[in-house]
PDB file of N, CA and C in Angstrom:
ATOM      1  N   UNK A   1       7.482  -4.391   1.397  1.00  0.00           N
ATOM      2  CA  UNK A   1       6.767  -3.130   1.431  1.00  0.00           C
ATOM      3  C   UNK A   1       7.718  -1.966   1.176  1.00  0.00           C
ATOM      4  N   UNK A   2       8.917  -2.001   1.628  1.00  0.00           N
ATOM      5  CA  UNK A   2       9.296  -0.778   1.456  1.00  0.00           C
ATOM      6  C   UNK A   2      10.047  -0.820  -0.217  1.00  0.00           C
ATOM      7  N   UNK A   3      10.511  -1.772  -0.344  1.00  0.00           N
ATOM      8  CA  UNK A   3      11.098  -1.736  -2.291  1.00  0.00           C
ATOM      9  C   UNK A   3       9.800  -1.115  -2.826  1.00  0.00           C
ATOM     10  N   UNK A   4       8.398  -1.543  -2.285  1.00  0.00           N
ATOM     11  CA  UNK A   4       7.071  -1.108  -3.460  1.00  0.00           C
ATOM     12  C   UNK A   4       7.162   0.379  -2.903  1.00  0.00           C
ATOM     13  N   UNK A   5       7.079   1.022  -1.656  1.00  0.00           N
ATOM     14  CA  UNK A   5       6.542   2.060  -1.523  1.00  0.00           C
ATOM     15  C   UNK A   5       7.689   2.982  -1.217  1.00  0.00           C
ATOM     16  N   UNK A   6       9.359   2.507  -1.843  1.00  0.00           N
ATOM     17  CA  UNK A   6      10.400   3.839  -1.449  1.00  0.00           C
ATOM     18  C   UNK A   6      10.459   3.826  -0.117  1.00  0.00           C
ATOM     19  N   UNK A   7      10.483   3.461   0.758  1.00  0.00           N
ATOM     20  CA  UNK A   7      10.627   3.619   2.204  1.00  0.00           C
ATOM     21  C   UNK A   7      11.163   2.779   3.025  1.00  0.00           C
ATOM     22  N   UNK A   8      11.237   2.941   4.662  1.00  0.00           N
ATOM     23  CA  UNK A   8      12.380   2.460   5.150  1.00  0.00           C
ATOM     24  C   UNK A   8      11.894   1.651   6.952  1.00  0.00           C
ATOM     25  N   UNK A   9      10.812   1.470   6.691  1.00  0.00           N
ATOM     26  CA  UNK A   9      10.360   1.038   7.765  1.00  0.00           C
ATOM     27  C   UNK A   9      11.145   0.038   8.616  1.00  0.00           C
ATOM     28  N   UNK A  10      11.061  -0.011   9.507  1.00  0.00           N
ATOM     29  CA  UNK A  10      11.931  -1.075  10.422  1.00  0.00           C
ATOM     30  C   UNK A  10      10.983  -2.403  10.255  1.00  0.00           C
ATOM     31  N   UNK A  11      11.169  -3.862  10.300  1.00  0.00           N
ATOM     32  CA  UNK A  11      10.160  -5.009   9.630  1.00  0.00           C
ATOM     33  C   UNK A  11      10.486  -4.966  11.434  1.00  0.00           C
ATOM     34  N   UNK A  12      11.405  -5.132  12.281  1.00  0.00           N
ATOM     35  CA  UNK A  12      10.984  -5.300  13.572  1.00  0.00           C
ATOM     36  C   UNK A  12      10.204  -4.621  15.036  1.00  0.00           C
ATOM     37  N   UNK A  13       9.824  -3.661  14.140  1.00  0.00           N
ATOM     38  CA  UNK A  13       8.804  -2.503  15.180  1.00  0.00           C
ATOM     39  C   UNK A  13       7.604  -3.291  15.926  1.00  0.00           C
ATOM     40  N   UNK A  14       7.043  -3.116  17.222  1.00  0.00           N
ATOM     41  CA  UNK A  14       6.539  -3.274  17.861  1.00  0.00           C
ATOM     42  C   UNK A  14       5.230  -3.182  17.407  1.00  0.00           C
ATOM     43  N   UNK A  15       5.096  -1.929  16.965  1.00  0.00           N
ATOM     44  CA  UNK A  15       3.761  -1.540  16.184  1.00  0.00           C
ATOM     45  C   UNK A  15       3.846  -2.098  15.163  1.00  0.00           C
ATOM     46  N   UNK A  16       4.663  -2.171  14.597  1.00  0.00           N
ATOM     47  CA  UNK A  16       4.079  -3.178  12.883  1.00  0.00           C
ATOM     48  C   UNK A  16       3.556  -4.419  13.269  1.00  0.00           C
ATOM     49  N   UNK A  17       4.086  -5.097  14.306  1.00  0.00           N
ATOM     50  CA  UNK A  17       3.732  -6.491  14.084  1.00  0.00           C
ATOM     51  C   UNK A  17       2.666  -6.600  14.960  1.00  0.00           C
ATOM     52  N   UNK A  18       2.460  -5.568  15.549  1.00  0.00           N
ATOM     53  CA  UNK A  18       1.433  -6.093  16.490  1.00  0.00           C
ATOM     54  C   UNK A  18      -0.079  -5.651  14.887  1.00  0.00           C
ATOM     55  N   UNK A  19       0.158  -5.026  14.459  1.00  0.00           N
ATOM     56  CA  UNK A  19      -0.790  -4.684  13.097  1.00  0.00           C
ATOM     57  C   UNK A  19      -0.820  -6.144  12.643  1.00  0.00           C
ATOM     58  N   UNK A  20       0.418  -6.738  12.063  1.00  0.00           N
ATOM     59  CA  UNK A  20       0.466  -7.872  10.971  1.00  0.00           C
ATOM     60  C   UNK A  20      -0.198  -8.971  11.813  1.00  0.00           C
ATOM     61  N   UNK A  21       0.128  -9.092  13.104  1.00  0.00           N
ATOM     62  CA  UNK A  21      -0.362  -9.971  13.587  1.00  0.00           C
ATOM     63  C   UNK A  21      -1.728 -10.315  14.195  1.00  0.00           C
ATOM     64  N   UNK A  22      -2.366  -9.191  13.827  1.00  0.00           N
ATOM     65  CA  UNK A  22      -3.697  -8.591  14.589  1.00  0.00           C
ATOM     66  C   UNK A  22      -5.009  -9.377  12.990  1.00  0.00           C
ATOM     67  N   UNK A  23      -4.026  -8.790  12.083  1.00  0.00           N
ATOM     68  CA  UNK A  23      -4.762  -9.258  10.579  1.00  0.00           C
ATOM     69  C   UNK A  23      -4.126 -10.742  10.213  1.00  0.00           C
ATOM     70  N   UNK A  24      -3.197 -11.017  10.422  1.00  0.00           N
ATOM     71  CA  UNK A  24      -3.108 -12.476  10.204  1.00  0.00           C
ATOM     72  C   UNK A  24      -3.946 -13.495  11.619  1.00  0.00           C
ATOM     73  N   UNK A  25      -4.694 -13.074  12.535  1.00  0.00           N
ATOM     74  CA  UNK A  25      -5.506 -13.442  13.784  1.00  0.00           C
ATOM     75  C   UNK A  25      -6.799 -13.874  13.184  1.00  0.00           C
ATOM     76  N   UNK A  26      -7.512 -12.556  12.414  1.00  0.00           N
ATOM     77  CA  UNK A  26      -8.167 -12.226  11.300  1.00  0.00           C
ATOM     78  C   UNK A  26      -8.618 -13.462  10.028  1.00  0.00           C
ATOM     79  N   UNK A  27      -7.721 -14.006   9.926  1.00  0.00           N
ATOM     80  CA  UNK A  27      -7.194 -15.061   8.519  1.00  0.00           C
ATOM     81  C   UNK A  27      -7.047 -14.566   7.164  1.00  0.00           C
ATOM     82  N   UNK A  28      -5.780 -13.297   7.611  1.00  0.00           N
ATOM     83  CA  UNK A  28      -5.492 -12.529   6.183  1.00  0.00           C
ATOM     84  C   UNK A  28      -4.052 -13.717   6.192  1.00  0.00           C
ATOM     85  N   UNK A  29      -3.542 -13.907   5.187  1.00  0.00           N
ATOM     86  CA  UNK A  29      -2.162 -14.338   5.084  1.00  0.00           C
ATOM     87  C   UNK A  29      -1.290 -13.201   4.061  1.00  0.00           C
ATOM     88  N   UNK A  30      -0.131 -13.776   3.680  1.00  0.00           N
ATOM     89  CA  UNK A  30       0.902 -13.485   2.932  1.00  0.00           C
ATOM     90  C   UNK A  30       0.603 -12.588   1.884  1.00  0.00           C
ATOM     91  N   UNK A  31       0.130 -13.314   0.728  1.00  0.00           N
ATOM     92  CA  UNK A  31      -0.559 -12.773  -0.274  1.00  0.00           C
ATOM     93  C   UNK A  31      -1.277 -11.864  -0.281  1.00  0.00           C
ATOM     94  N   UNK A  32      -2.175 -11.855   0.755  1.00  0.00           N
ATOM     95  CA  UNK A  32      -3.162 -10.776   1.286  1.00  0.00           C
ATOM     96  C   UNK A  32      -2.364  -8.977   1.163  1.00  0.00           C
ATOM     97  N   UNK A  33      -1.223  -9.088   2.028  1.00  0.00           N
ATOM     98  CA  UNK A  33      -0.595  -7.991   2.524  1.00  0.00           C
ATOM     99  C   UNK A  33       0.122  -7.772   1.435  1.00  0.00           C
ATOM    100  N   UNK A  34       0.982  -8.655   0.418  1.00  0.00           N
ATOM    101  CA  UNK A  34       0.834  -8.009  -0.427  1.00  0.00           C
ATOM    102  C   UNK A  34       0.307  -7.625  -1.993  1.00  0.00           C
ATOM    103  N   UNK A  35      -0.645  -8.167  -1.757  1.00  0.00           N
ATOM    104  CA  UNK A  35      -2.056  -7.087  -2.656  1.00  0.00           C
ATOM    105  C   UNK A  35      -2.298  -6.447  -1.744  1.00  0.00           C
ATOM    106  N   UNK A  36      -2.531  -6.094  -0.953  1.00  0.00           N
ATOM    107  CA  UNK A  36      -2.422  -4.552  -0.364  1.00  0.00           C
ATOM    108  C   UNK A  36      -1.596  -3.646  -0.457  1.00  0.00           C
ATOM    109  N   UNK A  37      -0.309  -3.973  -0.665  1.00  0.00           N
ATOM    110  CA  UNK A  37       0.561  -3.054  -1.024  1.00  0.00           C
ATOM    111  C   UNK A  37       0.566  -2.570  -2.246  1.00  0.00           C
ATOM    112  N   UNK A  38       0.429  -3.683  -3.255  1.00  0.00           N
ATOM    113  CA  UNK A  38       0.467  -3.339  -4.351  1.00  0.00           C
ATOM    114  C   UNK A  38      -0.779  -2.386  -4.980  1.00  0.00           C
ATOM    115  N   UNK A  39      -1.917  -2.433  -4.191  1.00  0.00           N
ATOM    116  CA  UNK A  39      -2.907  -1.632  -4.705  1.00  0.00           C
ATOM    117  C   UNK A  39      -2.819  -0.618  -4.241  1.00  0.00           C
ATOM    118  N   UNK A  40      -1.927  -0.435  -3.214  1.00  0.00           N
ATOM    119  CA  UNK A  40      -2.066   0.732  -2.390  1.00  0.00           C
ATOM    120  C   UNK A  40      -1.187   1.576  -3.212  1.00  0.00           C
ATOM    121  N   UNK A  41      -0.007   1.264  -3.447  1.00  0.00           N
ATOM    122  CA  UNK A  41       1.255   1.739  -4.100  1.00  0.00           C
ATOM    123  C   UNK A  41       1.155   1.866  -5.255  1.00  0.00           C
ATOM    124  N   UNK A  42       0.374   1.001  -6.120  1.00  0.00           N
ATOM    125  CA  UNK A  42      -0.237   1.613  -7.416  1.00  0.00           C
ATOM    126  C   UNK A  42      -0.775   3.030  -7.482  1.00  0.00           C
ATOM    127  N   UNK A  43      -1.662   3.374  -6.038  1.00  0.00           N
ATOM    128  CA  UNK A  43      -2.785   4.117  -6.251  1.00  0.00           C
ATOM    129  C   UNK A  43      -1.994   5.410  -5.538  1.00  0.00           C
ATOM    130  N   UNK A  44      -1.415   5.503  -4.571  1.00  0.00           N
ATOM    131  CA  UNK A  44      -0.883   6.781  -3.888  1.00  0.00           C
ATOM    132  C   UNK A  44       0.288   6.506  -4.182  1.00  0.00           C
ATOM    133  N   UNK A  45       1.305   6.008  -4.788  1.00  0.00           N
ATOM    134  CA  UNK A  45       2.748   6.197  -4.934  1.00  0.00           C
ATOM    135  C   UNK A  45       3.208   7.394  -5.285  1.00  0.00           C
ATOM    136  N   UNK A  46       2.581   7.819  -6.472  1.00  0.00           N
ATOM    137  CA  UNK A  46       2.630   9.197  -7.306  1.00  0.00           C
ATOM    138  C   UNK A  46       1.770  10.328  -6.875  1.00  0.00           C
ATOM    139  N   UNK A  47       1.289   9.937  -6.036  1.00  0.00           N
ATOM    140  CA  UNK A  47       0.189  11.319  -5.291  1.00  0.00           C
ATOM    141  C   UNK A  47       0.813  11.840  -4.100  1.00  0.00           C
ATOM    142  N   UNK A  48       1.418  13.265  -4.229  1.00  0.00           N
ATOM    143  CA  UNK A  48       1.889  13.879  -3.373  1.00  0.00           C
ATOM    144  C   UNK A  48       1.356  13.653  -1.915  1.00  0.00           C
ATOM    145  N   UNK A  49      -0.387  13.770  -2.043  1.00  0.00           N
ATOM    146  CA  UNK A  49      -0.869  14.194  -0.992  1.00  0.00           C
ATOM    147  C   UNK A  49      -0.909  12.955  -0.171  1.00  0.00           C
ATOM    148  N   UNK A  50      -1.381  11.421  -0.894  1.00  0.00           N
ATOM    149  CA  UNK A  50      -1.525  10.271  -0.174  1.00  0.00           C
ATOM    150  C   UNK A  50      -0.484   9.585  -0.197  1.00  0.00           C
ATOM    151  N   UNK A  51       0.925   9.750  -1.066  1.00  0.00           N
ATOM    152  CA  UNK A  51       1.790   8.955  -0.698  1.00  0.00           C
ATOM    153  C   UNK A  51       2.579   8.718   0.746  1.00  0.00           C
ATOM    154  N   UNK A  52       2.060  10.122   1.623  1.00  0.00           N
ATOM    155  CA  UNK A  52       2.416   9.822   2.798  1.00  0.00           C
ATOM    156  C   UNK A  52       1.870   8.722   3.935  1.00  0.00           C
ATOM    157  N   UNK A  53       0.596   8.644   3.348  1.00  0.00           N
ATOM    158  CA  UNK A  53      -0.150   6.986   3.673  1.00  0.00           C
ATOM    159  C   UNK A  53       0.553   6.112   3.468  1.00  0.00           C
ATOM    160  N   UNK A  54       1.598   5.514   2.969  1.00  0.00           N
ATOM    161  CA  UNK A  54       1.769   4.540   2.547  1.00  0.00           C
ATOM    162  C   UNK A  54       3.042   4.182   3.494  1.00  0.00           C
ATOM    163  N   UNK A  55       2.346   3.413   4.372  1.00  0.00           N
ATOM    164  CA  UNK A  55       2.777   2.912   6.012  1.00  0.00           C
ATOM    165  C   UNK A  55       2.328   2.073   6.997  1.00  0.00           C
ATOM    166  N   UNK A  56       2.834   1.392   7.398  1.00  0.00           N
ATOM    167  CA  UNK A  56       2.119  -0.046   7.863  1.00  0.00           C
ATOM    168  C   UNK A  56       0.996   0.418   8.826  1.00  0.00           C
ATOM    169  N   UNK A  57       0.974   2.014   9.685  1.00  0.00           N
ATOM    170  CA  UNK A  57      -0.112   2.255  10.436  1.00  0.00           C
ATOM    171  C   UNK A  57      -1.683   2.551   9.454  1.00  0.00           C
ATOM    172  N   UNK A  58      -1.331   2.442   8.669  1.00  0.00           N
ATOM    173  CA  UNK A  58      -2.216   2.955   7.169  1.00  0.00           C
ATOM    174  C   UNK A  58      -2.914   1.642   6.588  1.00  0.00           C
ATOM    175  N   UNK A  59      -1.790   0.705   6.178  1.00  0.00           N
ATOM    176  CA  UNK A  59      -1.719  -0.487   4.992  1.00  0.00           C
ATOM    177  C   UNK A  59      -2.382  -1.701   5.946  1.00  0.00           C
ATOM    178  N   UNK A  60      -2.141  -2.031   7.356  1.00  0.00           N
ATOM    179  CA  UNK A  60      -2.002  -3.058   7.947  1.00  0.00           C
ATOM    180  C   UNK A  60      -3.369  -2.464   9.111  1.00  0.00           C
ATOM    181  N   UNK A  61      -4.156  -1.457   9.108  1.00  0.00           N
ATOM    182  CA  UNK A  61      -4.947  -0.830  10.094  1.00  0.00           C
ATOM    183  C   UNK A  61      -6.338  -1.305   9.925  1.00  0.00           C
ATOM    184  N   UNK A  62      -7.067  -1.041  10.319  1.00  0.00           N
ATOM    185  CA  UNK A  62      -8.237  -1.197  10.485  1.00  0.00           C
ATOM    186  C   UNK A  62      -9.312  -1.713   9.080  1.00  0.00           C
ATOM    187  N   UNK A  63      -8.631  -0.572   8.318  1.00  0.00           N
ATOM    188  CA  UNK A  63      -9.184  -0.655   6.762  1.00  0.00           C
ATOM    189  C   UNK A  63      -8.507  -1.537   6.035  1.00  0.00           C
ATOM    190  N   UNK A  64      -7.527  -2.518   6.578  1.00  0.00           N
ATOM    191  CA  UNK A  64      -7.225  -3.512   5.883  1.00  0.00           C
ATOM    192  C   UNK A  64      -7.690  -4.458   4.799  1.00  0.00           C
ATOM    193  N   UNK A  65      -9.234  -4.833   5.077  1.00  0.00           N
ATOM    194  CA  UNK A  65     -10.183  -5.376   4.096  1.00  0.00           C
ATOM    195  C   UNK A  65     -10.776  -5.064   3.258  1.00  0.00           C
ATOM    196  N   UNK A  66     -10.977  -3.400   3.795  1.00  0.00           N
ATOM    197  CA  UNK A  66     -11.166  -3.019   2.456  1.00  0.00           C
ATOM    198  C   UNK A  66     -10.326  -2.755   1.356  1.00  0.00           C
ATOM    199  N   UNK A  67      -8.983  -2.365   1.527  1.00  0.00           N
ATOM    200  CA  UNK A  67      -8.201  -2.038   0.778  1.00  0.00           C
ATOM    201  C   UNK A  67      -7.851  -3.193  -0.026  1.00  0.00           C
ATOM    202  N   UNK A  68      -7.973  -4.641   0.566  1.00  0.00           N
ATOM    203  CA  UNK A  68      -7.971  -6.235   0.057  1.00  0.00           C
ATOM    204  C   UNK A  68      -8.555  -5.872  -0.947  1.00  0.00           C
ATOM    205  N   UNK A  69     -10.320  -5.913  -1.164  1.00  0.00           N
ATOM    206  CA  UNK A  69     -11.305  -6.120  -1.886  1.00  0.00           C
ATOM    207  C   UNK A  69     -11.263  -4.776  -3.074  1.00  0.00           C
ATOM    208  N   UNK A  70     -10.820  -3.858  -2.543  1.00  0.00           N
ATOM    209  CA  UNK A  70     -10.870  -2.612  -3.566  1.00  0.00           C
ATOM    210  C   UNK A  70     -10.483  -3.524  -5.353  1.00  0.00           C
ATOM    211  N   UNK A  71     -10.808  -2.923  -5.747  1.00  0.00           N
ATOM    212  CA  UNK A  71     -10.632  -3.163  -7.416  1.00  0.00           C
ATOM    213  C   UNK A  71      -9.473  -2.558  -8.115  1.00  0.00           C
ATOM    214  N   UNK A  72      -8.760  -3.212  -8.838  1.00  0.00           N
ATOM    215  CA  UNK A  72      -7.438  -2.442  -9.669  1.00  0.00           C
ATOM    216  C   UNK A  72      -7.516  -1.262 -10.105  1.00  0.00           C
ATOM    217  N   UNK A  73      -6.915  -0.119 -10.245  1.00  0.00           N
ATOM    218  CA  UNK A  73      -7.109   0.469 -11.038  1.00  0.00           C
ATOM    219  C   UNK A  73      -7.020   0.557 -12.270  1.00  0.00           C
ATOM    220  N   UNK A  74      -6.067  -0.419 -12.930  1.00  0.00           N
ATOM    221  CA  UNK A  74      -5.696  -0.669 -14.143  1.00  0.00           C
ATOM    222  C   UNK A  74      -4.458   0.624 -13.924  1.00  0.00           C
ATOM    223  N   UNK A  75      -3.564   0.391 -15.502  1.00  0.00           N
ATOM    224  CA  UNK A  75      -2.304   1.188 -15.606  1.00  0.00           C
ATOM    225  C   UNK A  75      -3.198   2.829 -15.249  1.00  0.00           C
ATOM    226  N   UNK A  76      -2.083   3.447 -14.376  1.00  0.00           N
ATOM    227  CA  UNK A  76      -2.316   5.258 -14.418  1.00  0.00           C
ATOM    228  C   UNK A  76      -1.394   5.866 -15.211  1.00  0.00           C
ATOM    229  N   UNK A  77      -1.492   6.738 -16.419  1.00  0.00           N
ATOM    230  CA  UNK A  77      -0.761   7.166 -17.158  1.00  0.00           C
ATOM    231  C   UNK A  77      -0.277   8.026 -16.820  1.00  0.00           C
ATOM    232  N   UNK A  78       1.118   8.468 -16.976  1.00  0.00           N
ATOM    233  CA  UNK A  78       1.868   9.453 -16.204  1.00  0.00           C
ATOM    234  C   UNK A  78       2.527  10.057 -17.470  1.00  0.00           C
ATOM    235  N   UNK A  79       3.221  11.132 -17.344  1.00  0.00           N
ATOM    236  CA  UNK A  79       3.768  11.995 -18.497  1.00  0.00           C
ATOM    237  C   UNK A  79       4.554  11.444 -19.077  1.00  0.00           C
ATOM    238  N   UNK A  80       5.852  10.223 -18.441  1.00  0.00           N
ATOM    239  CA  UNK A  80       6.923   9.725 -18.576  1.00  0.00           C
ATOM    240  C   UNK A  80       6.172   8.834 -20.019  1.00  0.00           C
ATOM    241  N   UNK A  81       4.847   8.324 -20.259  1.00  0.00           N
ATOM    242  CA  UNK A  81       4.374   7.433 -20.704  1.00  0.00           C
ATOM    243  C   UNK A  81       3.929   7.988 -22.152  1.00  0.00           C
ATOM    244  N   UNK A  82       3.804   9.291 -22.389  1.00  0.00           N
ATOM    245  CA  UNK A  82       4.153   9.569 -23.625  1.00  0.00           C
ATOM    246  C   UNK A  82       5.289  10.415 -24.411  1.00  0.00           C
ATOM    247  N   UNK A  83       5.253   9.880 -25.682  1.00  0.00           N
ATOM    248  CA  UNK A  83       6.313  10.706 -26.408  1.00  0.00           C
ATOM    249  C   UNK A  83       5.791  11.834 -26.819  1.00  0.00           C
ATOM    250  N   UNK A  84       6.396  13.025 -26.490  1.00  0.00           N
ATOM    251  CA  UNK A  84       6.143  13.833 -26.593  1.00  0.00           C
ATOM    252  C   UNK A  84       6.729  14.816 -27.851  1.00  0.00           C
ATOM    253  N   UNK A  85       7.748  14.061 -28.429  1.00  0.00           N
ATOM    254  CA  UNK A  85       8.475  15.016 -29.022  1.00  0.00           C
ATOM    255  C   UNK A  85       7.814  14.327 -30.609  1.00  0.00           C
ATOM    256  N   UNK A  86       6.705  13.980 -30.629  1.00  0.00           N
ATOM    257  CA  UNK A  86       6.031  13.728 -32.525  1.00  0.00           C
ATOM    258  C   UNK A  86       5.791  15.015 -32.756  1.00  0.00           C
TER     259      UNK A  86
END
């Protein structure tokens, strides 16, 4: 999680695992968490306002399933992605 989302979370926090372990209780596994990250981090990485979401009290919470089932967005085009100088 933190290589996808830039950040620095501790993997041994009290609160994280009691999250991971609350959704793996659930019968989310491995894979699960991360396609969650990855959709998550696709979708708010580059957004000022929601990249501060992107945190296991956020990723691993309540809305966990939904964020599972959500749909790709497909590529988001960013400025870096065209040439600009034709």
């Amino acid at each position: 999680m933190n290589s996808q989302t830039h950040s620095a979370y501790r993997t041994g926090s009290k609160k994280t695992k009691k999250l991971i372990r609350a959704r793996w209780l659930e019968g989310f596994r491995l894979d699960d968490f991360k396609k969650v990250i990855d959709l998550k981090s696709e979708e708010w990485l580059y957004d000022p306002y929601w990249r501060k979401f992107l945190r296991p009290e956020t990723l691993f919470g309540t809305r966990f399933e939904s964020y599972l089932n959500q749909k790709p967005l497909g590529k988001r085009m960013r400025k870096e992605d065209f040439n600009l100088d034709d």
